[in-house]
Coordinates of C-alpha atoms in Angstrom, one line a residue:
X127 CA 2.5 12.0 46.9
X128 CA 5.3 15.0 47.8
X129 CA 8.8 14.1 45.7
X130 CA 11.3 16.0 47.2
X131 CA 14.9 16.1 47.2
X132 CA 15.4 16.5 51.0
X133 CA 12.9 15.7 53.9
X134 CA 13.5 16.7 57.3
X135 CA 11.6 15.8 60.3
X136 CA 11.8 18.4 62.9
X137 CA 12.5 22.1 63.5
X138 CA 14.7 22.3 66.4
X139 CA 18.4 23.9 65.7
X140 CA 19.2 20.9 64.1
X141 CA 16.7 20.7 61.6
X142 CA 16.7 24.1 60.9
X143 CA 20.3 25.0 60.4
X144 CA 20.5 21.9 57.9
X145 CA 17.4 23.2 55.5
X146 CA 19.3 26.6 55.7
X147 CA 22.6 25.3 54.3
X148 CA 20.5 23.1 51.7
X149 CA 18.3 26.2 50.6
X150 CA 21.9 28.0 50.0
X151 CA 23.6 25.3 48.4
X152 CA 20.7 23.8 46.3
X153 CA 18.5 26.6 45.4
X154 CA 16.4 24.3 42.6
X155 CA 16.3 21.3 44.9
X156 CA 12.8 21.1 46.8
X157 CA 13.3 20.6 50.5
X158 CA 10.5 19.4 52.7
X159 CA 10.1 20.2 56.6
X160 CA 7.9 18.2 58.7
X161 CA 6.8 18.9 62.4
X162 CA 3.9 17.5 64.5
X163 CA 3.5 21.0 66.1
X164 CA 4.0 24.7 64.8
X165 CA 7.8 25.3 64.0
X166 CA 8.5 27.2 66.7
X167 CA 7.9 24.1 69.2
X168 CA 11.1 22.4 69.7
X169 CA 13.6 21.8 72.7
X170 CA 15.6 23.9 71.1
X171 CA 13.0 26.9 71.7
X172 CA 13.3 26.0 75.6
X173 CA 17.5 26.2 75.9
X174 CA 18.1 28.6 78.3
X175 CA 21.9 28.4 79.3
X176 CA 23.6 29.1 75.9
X177 CA 26.2 27.4 73.6
X178 CA 29.7 26.6 74.6
X179 CA 32.4 28.0 72.2
X180 CA 35.9 29.0 72.4
X181 CA 36.2 32.9 72.0
X182 CA 37.6 33.9 75.3
X183 CA 41.5 34.4 74.9
X184 CA 42.1 33.2 77.9
X185 CA 40.3 29.9 76.9
X186 CA 41.6 27.2 74.7
X187 CA 40.5 24.2 72.6
X188 CA 42.3 22.3 74.9
X189 CA 40.1 23.0 77.7
X190 CA 36.9 22.6 76.3
X191 CA 38.1 19.1 75.0
X192 CA 39.2 18.4 78.5
X193 CA 36.2 19.7 80.1
X194 CA 34.0 17.5 77.8
X195 CA 35.9 14.4 78.1
X196 CA 35.9 14.9 82.0
X197 CA 32.1 15.3 82.0
X198 CA 31.8 12.2 79.7
X199 CA 33.3 10.1 82.4
X200 CA 35.4 8.1 79.8
X201 CA 32.9 7.2 77.0
X202 CA 33.7 10.2 75.0
X203 CA 34.9 9.7 71.1
X204 CA 38.1 11.9 71.5
X205 CA 38.2 12.8 67.7
X206 CA 34.3 13.6 67.7
X207 CA 35.0 16.1 70.6
X208 CA 38.1 17.6 69.0
X209 CA 36.2 18.0 65.9
X210 CA 33.2 19.6 67.5
X211 CA 35.1 21.9 69.7
X212 CA 37.3 22.9 66.9
X213 CA 34.5 23.8 64.5
X214 CA 32.8 25.9 67.3
X215 CA 34.0 29.1 66.2
X216 CA 32.6 28.7 62.4
X217 CA 29.4 27.6 63.7
X218 CA 29.1 31.1 65.9
X219 CA 29.8 33.0 62.9
X220 CA 27.2 31.3 60.8
X221 CA 24.9 32.2 63.8
X222 CA 26.0 35.6 63.6
X223 CA 25.4 35.8 59.7
X224 CA 21.4 35.0 60.1
X225 CA 21.0 37.7 62.5
X226 CA 21.3 35.9 65.8
X227 CA 22.1 38.4 68.6
X228 CA 24.2 36.9 72.3
X229 CA 24.5 39.3 75.0
X230 CA 27.7 41.6 75.0
X231 CA 29.5 43.5 78.3
X232 CA 30.2 47.2 78.3
X233 CA 33.3 46.5 76.0
X234 CA 31.3 45.3 73.4
X235 CA 32.8 41.7 73.7
X236 CA 30.7 38.7 74.5
X237 CA 29.3 38.5 78.0
X238 CA 30.4 34.7 78.6
X239 CA 29.0 32.7 81.3
X240 CA 30.1 29.6 83.2
X241 CA 28.2 26.5 84.1
X242 CA 28.7 23.3 85.5
X243 CA 31.9 21.2 84.4
X244 CA 33.5 24.3 82.4
X245 CA 36.8 25.2 83.7
X246 CA 36.2 28.7 82.7
X247 CA 33.5 31.3 81.3
X248 CA 32.6 30.2 77.6
X249 CA 29.0 30.1 77.4
X250 CA 27.5 32.6 74.9
X251 CA 24.2 33.4 75.8
X252 CA 21.2 35.3 75.0
X253 CA 19.6 36.6 78.3
X254 CA 18.2 33.3 79.5
X255 CA 16.1 32.4 76.2
X256 CA 19.5 31.6 73.9
X257 CA 17.5 28.6 72.2
X258 CA 14.6 30.6 71.4
X259 CA 16.7 33.6 69.8
X260 CA 18.4 31.0 67.5
X261 CA 15.4 29.4 66.5
X262 CA 13.8 32.2 65.7
X263 CA 16.3 33.9 63.3
X264 CA 16.7 30.4 61.7
X265 CA 13.2 29.7 61.2
X266 CA 12.6 33.3 59.6
X267 CA 15.6 32.7 57.4
X268 CA 14.3 29.1 56.0
X269 CA 10.9 30.8 55.9
X270 CA 12.6 33.4 53.1
X271 CA 13.8 30.2 51.1
X272 CA 11.7 29.6 47.9
X273 CA 12.6 25.9 47.9
X274 CA 11.6 25.1 51.2
X275 CA 8.1 24.0 52.4
X276 CA 7.4 23.9 56.1
X277 CA 4.6 21.2 56.8
X278 CA 3.3 21.9 60.3
X279 CA 0.9 19.8 61.9
X280 CA 2.3 16.8 60.5
X281 CA 3.4 13.8 62.4
X282 CA 6.0 11.7 60.5
X283 CA 4.7 7.9 61.5
X284 CA 7.5 5.5 59.9
X285 CA 10.6 6.0 57.8
X286 CA 10.1 4.0 54.4
X287 CA 12.8 1.3 53.6
X288 CA 12.7 -2.1 51.7
X289 CA 10.3 -3.7 54.4
X290 CA 7.3 -1.6 53.1
X291 CA 8.3 -3.1 49.4
X292 CA 8.3 -6.9 51.0
X293 CA 12.0 -7.0 50.3
X294 CA 13.9 -9.2 52.5
X295 CA 17.5 -7.8 52.8
X296 CA 20.5 -7.9 55.1
X297 CA 20.2 -5.1 57.8
X298 CA 23.1 -3.5 56.6
X299 CA 22.1 -3.0 53.2
X300 CA 18.7 -1.0 54.1
X301 CA 18.1 2.3 52.6
X302 CA 15.8 5.1 53.4
X303 CA 13.1 6.1 50.7
X304 CA 11.3 9.0 53.0
X305 CA 8.6 8.9 55.3
X306 CA 4.9 8.1 56.0
X307 CA 3.5 11.2 57.4
X308 CA 0.0 11.7 59.0
X309 CA -1.5 15.1 58.0
X310 CA -3.0 16.1 61.2
X311 CA -5.9 18.0 59.9
X312 CA -6.8 16.1 57.2
X313 CA -6.5 12.8 59.2
X314 CA -4.9 11.2 55.9
X315 CA -1.6 9.5 55.9
X316 CA 1.0 10.8 53.1
X317 CA 4.1 9.4 51.3
X318 CA 6.7 11.9 51.4
X319 CA 9.2 10.2 49.1
X320 CA 12.9 11.9 49.4
X321 CA 16.5 11.2 48.4
X322 CA 17.8 11.9 51.5
X323 CA 15.9 12.2 55.1
X324 CA 17.3 13.9 58.2
X325 CA 15.9 12.8 61.5
X326 CA 16.2 15.6 64.1
X327 CA 13.2 14.8 66.1
X328 CA 14.7 15.6 69.2
X329 CA 14.5 14.2 72.8
X330 CA 12.5 11.6 74.9
X331 CA 12.0 13.4 78.0
X332 CA 7.9 13.2 78.1
X333 CA 9.1 9.3 78.7
X334 CA 9.7 10.3 82.5
X335 CA 6.4 12.9 83.0
X336 CA 8.9 15.1 85.0
X337 CA 10.9 16.7 82.6
X338 CA 12.1 20.0 81.2
X339 CA 11.3 18.8 77.8
X340 CA 8.2 19.8 75.9
X341 CA 5.4 17.5 75.2
X342 CA 6.6 16.7 71.6
X343 CA 9.6 15.2 73.1
X344 CA 8.3 11.4 73.1
X345 CA 11.2 9.7 71.5
X346 CA 9.7 10.0 68.2
X347 CA 13.0 9.4 66.0
X348 CA 14.2 7.0 68.3
X349 CA 11.0 4.7 67.6
X350 CA 10.8 5.4 63.8
X351 CA 14.8 4.5 63.6
X352 CA 14.5 1.3 65.9
X353 CA 11.5 -0.2 63.7
X354 CA 13.2 0.4 60.6
X355 CA 16.6 -1.5 62.0
X356 CA 18.7 1.4 62.6
X357 CA 21.7 1.1 64.9
X358 CA 20.8 2.8 68.3
X359 CA 23.2 2.9 71.3
X360 CA 24.0 4.6 74.8
X361 CA 20.3 4.9 75.5
X362 CA 21.4 4.1 79.3
X363 CA 22.7 7.4 79.8
X364 CA 19.8 10.0 80.6
X365 CA 20.8 13.2 81.9
X366 CA 18.7 14.7 84.6
X367 CA 18.7 18.4 85.0
X368 CA 19.3 19.1 88.6
X369 CA 17.2 22.2 89.1
X370 CA 13.6 21.8 87.5
X371 CA 11.4 24.2 89.2
X372 CA 9.6 22.0 91.9
X373 CA 5.8 22.3 90.7
X374 CA 3.8 19.3 91.2
X375 CA 1.5 18.2 88.2
X376 CA 3.1 20.5 85.6
X377 CA 4.7 18.9 82.9
X378 CA 7.4 20.6 81.2
X379 CA 8.6 21.5 84.8
X380 CA 10.1 25.1 84.2
X381 CA 14.0 24.8 84.0
X382 CA 16.2 27.1 86.3
X383 CA 19.2 27.1 84.3
X384 CA 22.7 25.9 85.4
X385 CA 23.9 29.5 84.5
X386 CA 22.3 30.5 87.8
X387 CA 24.6 28.1 89.7
X388 CA 27.5 29.5 87.6
X389 CA 26.3 32.9 89.0
X390 CA 26.7 32.3 92.5
X391 CA 23.4 30.3 93.7
X392 CA 24.1 27.4 96.1
X393 CA 22.2 24.5 96.8
X394 CA 20.5 23.6 100.1
X395 CA 18.3 21.3 101.8
X396 CA 15.0 22.4 103.2
X397 CA 16.2 22.5 106.8
X398 CA 19.1 25.4 105.4
X399 CA 22.1 22.9 105.3
X400 CA 24.3 23.2 102.1
X401 CA 25.8 20.0 100.7
X402 CA 27.3 20.2 97.7
X403 CA 30.9 20.1 99.2
X404 CA 29.8 16.9 100.6
X405 CA 30.0 15.2 97.0
X406 CA 32.4 17.2 94.7
X407 CA 35.3 19.6 95.1
X408 CA 33.5 21.8 92.4
X409 CA 30.5 22.1 94.7
X410 CA 27.6 23.6 92.4
X411 CA 29.6 23.6 89.4
X412 CA 30.0 19.7 89.0
X413 CA 29.1 18.0 86.2
X414 CA 24.9 17.7 86.2
X415 CA 25.1 13.9 87.1
X416 CA 26.9 14.2 90.4
X417 CA 24.6 17.3 91.3
X418 CA 21.2 15.3 89.9
X419 CA 22.8 12.3 92.2
X420 CA 23.6 14.8 95.1
X421 CA 20.2 15.9 95.2
X422 CA 18.2 12.6 94.7
X423 CA 20.6 11.4 97.8
X424 CA 19.6 14.4 100.4
X425 CA 16.0 14.1 99.2
X426 CA 15.9 10.4 100.0
X427 CA 17.4 11.2 103.4
X428 CA 15.2 14.0 104.4
X429 CA 12.3 12.6 102.7
X430 CA 11.5 15.7 101.1
X431 CA 10.7 16.2 97.3
X432 CA 12.8 19.0 96.8
X433 CA 15.8 21.1 97.9
X434 CA 16.3 24.8 97.5
X435 CA 18.3 26.7 95.4
X436 CA 19.4 29.8 97.1
X437 CA 20.1 33.0 94.6
X438 CA 19.8 35.6 97.1
X439 CA 23.9 36.1 97.1
X440 CA 23.5 37.1 93.8
X441 CA 22.8 40.8 92.8
X442 CA 19.3 41.8 91.9
X443 CA 20.5 43.8 89.2
X444 CA 22.8 41.2 87.8
X445 CA 20.1 38.7 88.0
X446 CA 17.4 40.7 86.6
X447 CA 19.8 41.3 83.6
X448 CA 20.7 37.8 83.1
X449 CA 17.8 36.1 83.7
X450 CA 14.7 37.9 83.3
X451 CA 12.5 35.2 82.0
X452 CA 13.4 33.0 84.9
X453 CA 12.7 35.5 87.6
X454 CA 9.4 36.6 85.9
X455 CA 8.3 32.9 86.2
X456 CA 9.3 32.8 89.8
X457 CA 7.5 35.8 90.7
X458 CA 4.8 34.3 88.8
X459 CA 5.1 31.8 91.5
X460 CA 5.0 33.7 94.7
X461 CA 8.7 33.6 94.8
X462 CA 11.0 36.6 94.4
X463 CA 14.6 34.9 93.7
X464 CA 16.3 37.6 95.0
X465 CA 15.0 37.2 98.3
X466 CA 13.8 33.8 98.8
X467 CA 15.1 30.4 97.8
X468 CA 13.7 28.6 95.0
X469 CA 12.3 24.9 95.5
X470 CA 14.3 22.7 92.8
X471 CA 13.9 18.9 92.0
X472 CA 16.0 16.9 89.4
X473 CA 13.8 16.3 86.0
X474 CA 14.5 14.1 82.8
X475 CA 16.2 16.8 80.5
X476 CA 18.7 15.0 77.9
X477 CA 19.3 11.5 76.3
X478 CA 23.1 11.0 75.6
X479 CA 22.6 8.2 73.5
X480 CA 20.6 7.8 70.1
X481 CA 20.7 6.6 66.6
X482 CA 24.0 5.8 66.0
X483 CA 25.8 8.2 63.5
X484 CA 29.4 8.4 62.2
X485 CA 31.4 12.0 61.7
X486 CA 29.5 12.6 58.6
X487 CA 25.6 12.1 60.1
X488 CA 25.3 9.1 58.3
X489 CA 23.3 6.2 60.1
X490 CA 23.4 2.6 59.3
X491 CA 20.6 3.4 56.9
X492 CA 21.5 4.4 53.4
X493 CA 20.5 7.6 53.1
X494 CA 19.0 8.2 56.3
X495 CA 20.9 10.9 58.6
X496 CA 20.6 12.3 62.1
X497 CA 21.2 14.9 63.8
X498 CA 20.7 16.6 67.4
X499 CA 19.5 14.8 70.1
X500 CA 18.1 11.9 68.5
X501 CA 21.5 11.0 67.6
X502 CA 24.7 9.3 69.4
X503 CA 27.8 10.8 67.8
X504 CA 30.0 10.0 70.6
X505 CA 30.3 13.9 71.9
X506 CA 28.6 13.4 75.3
X507 CA 29.6 9.7 76.1
X508 CA 28.2 8.8 79.6
X509 CA 27.0 12.3 80.5
X510 CA 26.7 15.6 78.4
X511 CA 28.9 18.9 79.2
X512 CA 26.2 21.9 80.0
X513 CA 25.6 23.9 76.8
X514 CA 27.3 21.3 74.3
X515 CA 24.0 20.2 72.8
X516 CA 23.4 23.6 70.5
X517 CA 27.0 23.1 69.5
X518 CA 26.7 19.5 68.3
X519 CA 23.7 20.2 66.5
X520 CA 25.2 23.0 64.3
X521 CA 28.7 21.3 63.4
X522 CA 26.6 18.0 62.7
X523 CA 23.9 20.2 60.5
X524 CA 27.0 20.9 58.5
X525 CA 28.4 17.4 58.3
X526 CA 24.9 16.1 57.2
X527 CA 24.6 19.0 54.9
X528 CA 28.2 17.8 53.8
X529 CA 26.5 14.4 53.2
X530 CA 23.6 15.2 52.0
X531 CA 25.1 17.0 49.1
X532 CA 27.4 13.8 48.1
X533 CA 24.4 11.6 48.0
X534 CA 22.8 13.5 45.6
X535 CA 25.0 12.6 43.0
X536 CA 24.3 8.9 43.6
X537 CA 21.5 7.4 41.7
X538 CA 18.4 6.9 43.1
X539 CA 16.3 3.8 42.7
X540 CA 12.6 4.6 41.4
X541 CA 10.2 2.3 43.3
X542 CA 6.7 2.2 43.6
X543 CA 6.3 2.9 47.3
X544 CA 2.8 1.6 48.8
X545 CA 0.5 3.8 50.4
X546 CA -0.7 3.7 53.8
X547 CA -3.6 1.2 54.6
X548 CA -6.1 3.2 57.0
X549 CA -8.2 1.1 59.1
X550 CA -11.0 2.2 61.2
X551 CA -11.6 5.2 63.2
X552 CA -9.6 4.9 66.5
X553 CA -13.2 4.9 69.0
X554 CA -13.3 7.2 72.2
X555 CA -12.5 4.5 74.8
X556 CA -9.2 3.3 73.1
X557 CA -8.2 6.9 72.7
X558 CA -8.7 7.2 76.8
X559 CA -6.7 4.0 77.4
X560 CA -4.1 5.2 75.2
X561 CA -3.7 8.0 77.4
X562 CA -4.3 6.2 80.6
X563 CA -1.3 3.9 79.4
X564 CA 1.2 6.5 78.7
X565 CA 1.0 7.8 82.3
X566 CA 1.3 4.3 83.7
X567 CA 4.8 4.4 81.2
X568 CA 5.8 7.5 82.8
X569 CA 5.2 6.2 86.2
X570 CA 7.1 2.9 85.7
X571 CA 10.1 5.3 84.3
X572 CA 10.5 7.3 87.2
X573 CA 9.8 4.7 89.9
X574 CA 12.4 2.1 88.2
X575 CA 14.4 3.6 85.6
X576 CA 15.6 6.8 87.3
X577 CA 18.7 8.7 88.4
X578 CA 19.2 5.6 90.7
X579 CA 18.5 2.2 89.3
X580 CA 19.0 -1.5 90.4
X581 CA 18.5 -4.9 88.6
X582 CA 15.2 -6.0 90.4
X583 CA 13.7 -2.7 89.5
X584 CA 15.0 -2.3 86.0
X585 CA 13.7 -6.0 85.5
X586 CA 10.1 -5.1 87.0
X587 CA 10.1 -2.1 84.3
X588 CA 10.9 -4.4 81.2
X589 CA 8.2 -6.8 82.3
X590 CA 5.5 -3.9 82.6
X591 CA 7.1 -2.3 79.2
X592 CA 6.4 -5.4 77.7
X593 CA 3.0 -6.0 78.5
X594 CA 1.7 -2.4 77.6
X595 CA 3.8 -2.9 74.3
X596 CA 1.6 -6.2 73.7
X597 CA -1.7 -4.2 74.3
X598 CA -0.4 -0.8 72.3
X599 CA 0.7 -3.4 69.3
X600 CA -2.9 -4.9 69.5
X601 CA -4.8 -1.3 69.0
X602 CA -2.3 -0.5 66.4
X603 CA -2.9 -3.1 64.1
X604 CA -7.2 -3.1 65.0
X605 CA -7.4 0.8 64.5
X606 CA -6.6 3.6 62.6
X607 CA -3.3 5.9 63.1
X608 CA -3.6 8.8 65.9
X609 CA -1.0 10.8 67.2
X610 CA -1.4 9.9 70.8
X611 CA -0.9 6.1 69.5
X612 CA 2.0 6.3 67.8
X613 CA 3.7 8.7 70.6
X614 CA 3.2 5.7 72.7
X615 CA 4.5 3.1 70.4
X616 CA 7.4 5.5 70.0
X617 CA 7.7 6.0 73.8
X618 CA 7.3 2.2 74.4
X619 CA 10.5 1.4 71.7
X620 CA 12.7 4.1 73.9
X621 CA 11.6 3.0 77.1
X622 CA 12.5 -1.0 76.0
X623 CA 16.1 0.4 74.9
X624 CA 16.9 2.2 77.7
X625 CA 15.9 -0.7 80.0
X626 CA 17.5 -3.2 77.8
X627 CA 20.8 -1.4 77.8
X628 CA 20.5 -0.3 81.2
X629 CA 20.6 -4.1 81.8
X630 CA 23.5 -5.0 79.4
X631 CA 25.9 -2.0 81.3
X632 CA 28.0 -3.3 84.1
X633 CA 29.6 -0.3 85.4
X634 CA 28.3 2.9 86.4
X635 CA 29.3 5.9 84.3
X636 CA 28.3 9.3 84.3
X637 CA 24.4 9.5 83.8
X638 CA 24.0 5.7 84.6
X639 CA 23.9 4.8 88.0
X640 CA 22.8 1.1 89.1
X641 CA 23.2 0.7 93.1
X642 CA 24.0 -2.8 92.6
X643 CA 27.3 -1.8 91.1
X644 CA 28.1 0.4 93.6
X645 CA 30.7 -0.5 96.4
X646 CA 30.8 2.4 98.4
X647 CA 27.2 3.7 98.5
X648 CA 28.0 7.7 99.7
X649 CA 30.5 7.6 96.6
X650 CA 28.2 9.5 93.8
X651 CA 31.2 10.6 91.5

């Protein structure tokens, strides 16, 4: 039974940055990081575009704040937005300190990009693999810390609260004591007891199947927090990235970065008609929710499964310099983006809602913090501004680290945590059924809870998900723990919350679009 001071679940930019800060502040306290795959496998690793920070003398905090508020469609928390934007430059200095490299121009200044929703150039990037560059540098630094233990292929099953001690206490008085974690190699469930636990588990794009998220993005943090009775909000706001490479049967879908449109690429139908000017005066640089809905609308009109992204007007040398990874991928698919159009389609990309946290990263459960995409901070509102997610994770990693420092000064109750009750081995036929139900759930979410929803389809989805939940819970009670079973449980919990909160919302905002609430069917913004 590992007993540590700090438990971190997840190895994206949020968890790694938090771990690094704590390792520096508390060299004699024990820090454990658990991840269900390898440390390198996270949504951060797939982040192409960059990180939005005010560094340009022609830019300002006021403009970045205004762009964020506009993208969030009136539902951002202005105080949070101001805090995150203004703390960006300090976060940048920390990234540079750990060795992160960002592209520079001939004058040795940051070569800043511009993406949809931004009024000016403010995106720092490392080619088209910014997330990977940041993650690699943080993993290296965290690995060098002698008081940090990294547990890969360890799947966090449930957060430990008073419920596991059979204590009946009010929801608002719950505390977290760590987590039950499945060692995927030994098949044993281990107790990780901790003074402070951080959820940094990333997103839930795999609910839709058609997603830019890696296979690990199954809403695990949301599922655990939901079962632990933490407050979870804004789950109806799912951001679909407008331009994933159209590749039927593939998951995740390869992302064609928004920065490509920022560099001048244009969207057109398969018949060669440019269309974004019909939907927003900003054209291809409108916010993601508007661009995704416009593409969805054009595909419904034409019956096509994709549209084209025309990059041929971008200088070929510039494209190779800024987007080498994207070009290499397209070439591998038989398309040279400097001479031919790229087939693209919207795909589930980012959850704007999540586990509710305050400005210190605290959830509604004492000693449980949350950071990164799993959390709902109030920064994004109804729709995330491009490249604000890495910034949010860095700022809130600092807030969570400050909170953790204070929590270590509190007395920590000593309770005898019960061991996990392991049941029979899950038979092969059940494993097959689990995989089948996962595909059924993904189909339900794509068909009924996608970019454009309506009340009838949402209610159909609710009934189908309820039936899947009942069957899955029976397997949970009858058989032993398996990663596939627990991922399905978490996906069902997350789907339930998305559907429930979609039915509760009575107006269209940002990433939420219910056709029954639309007065003008041609008005997408």
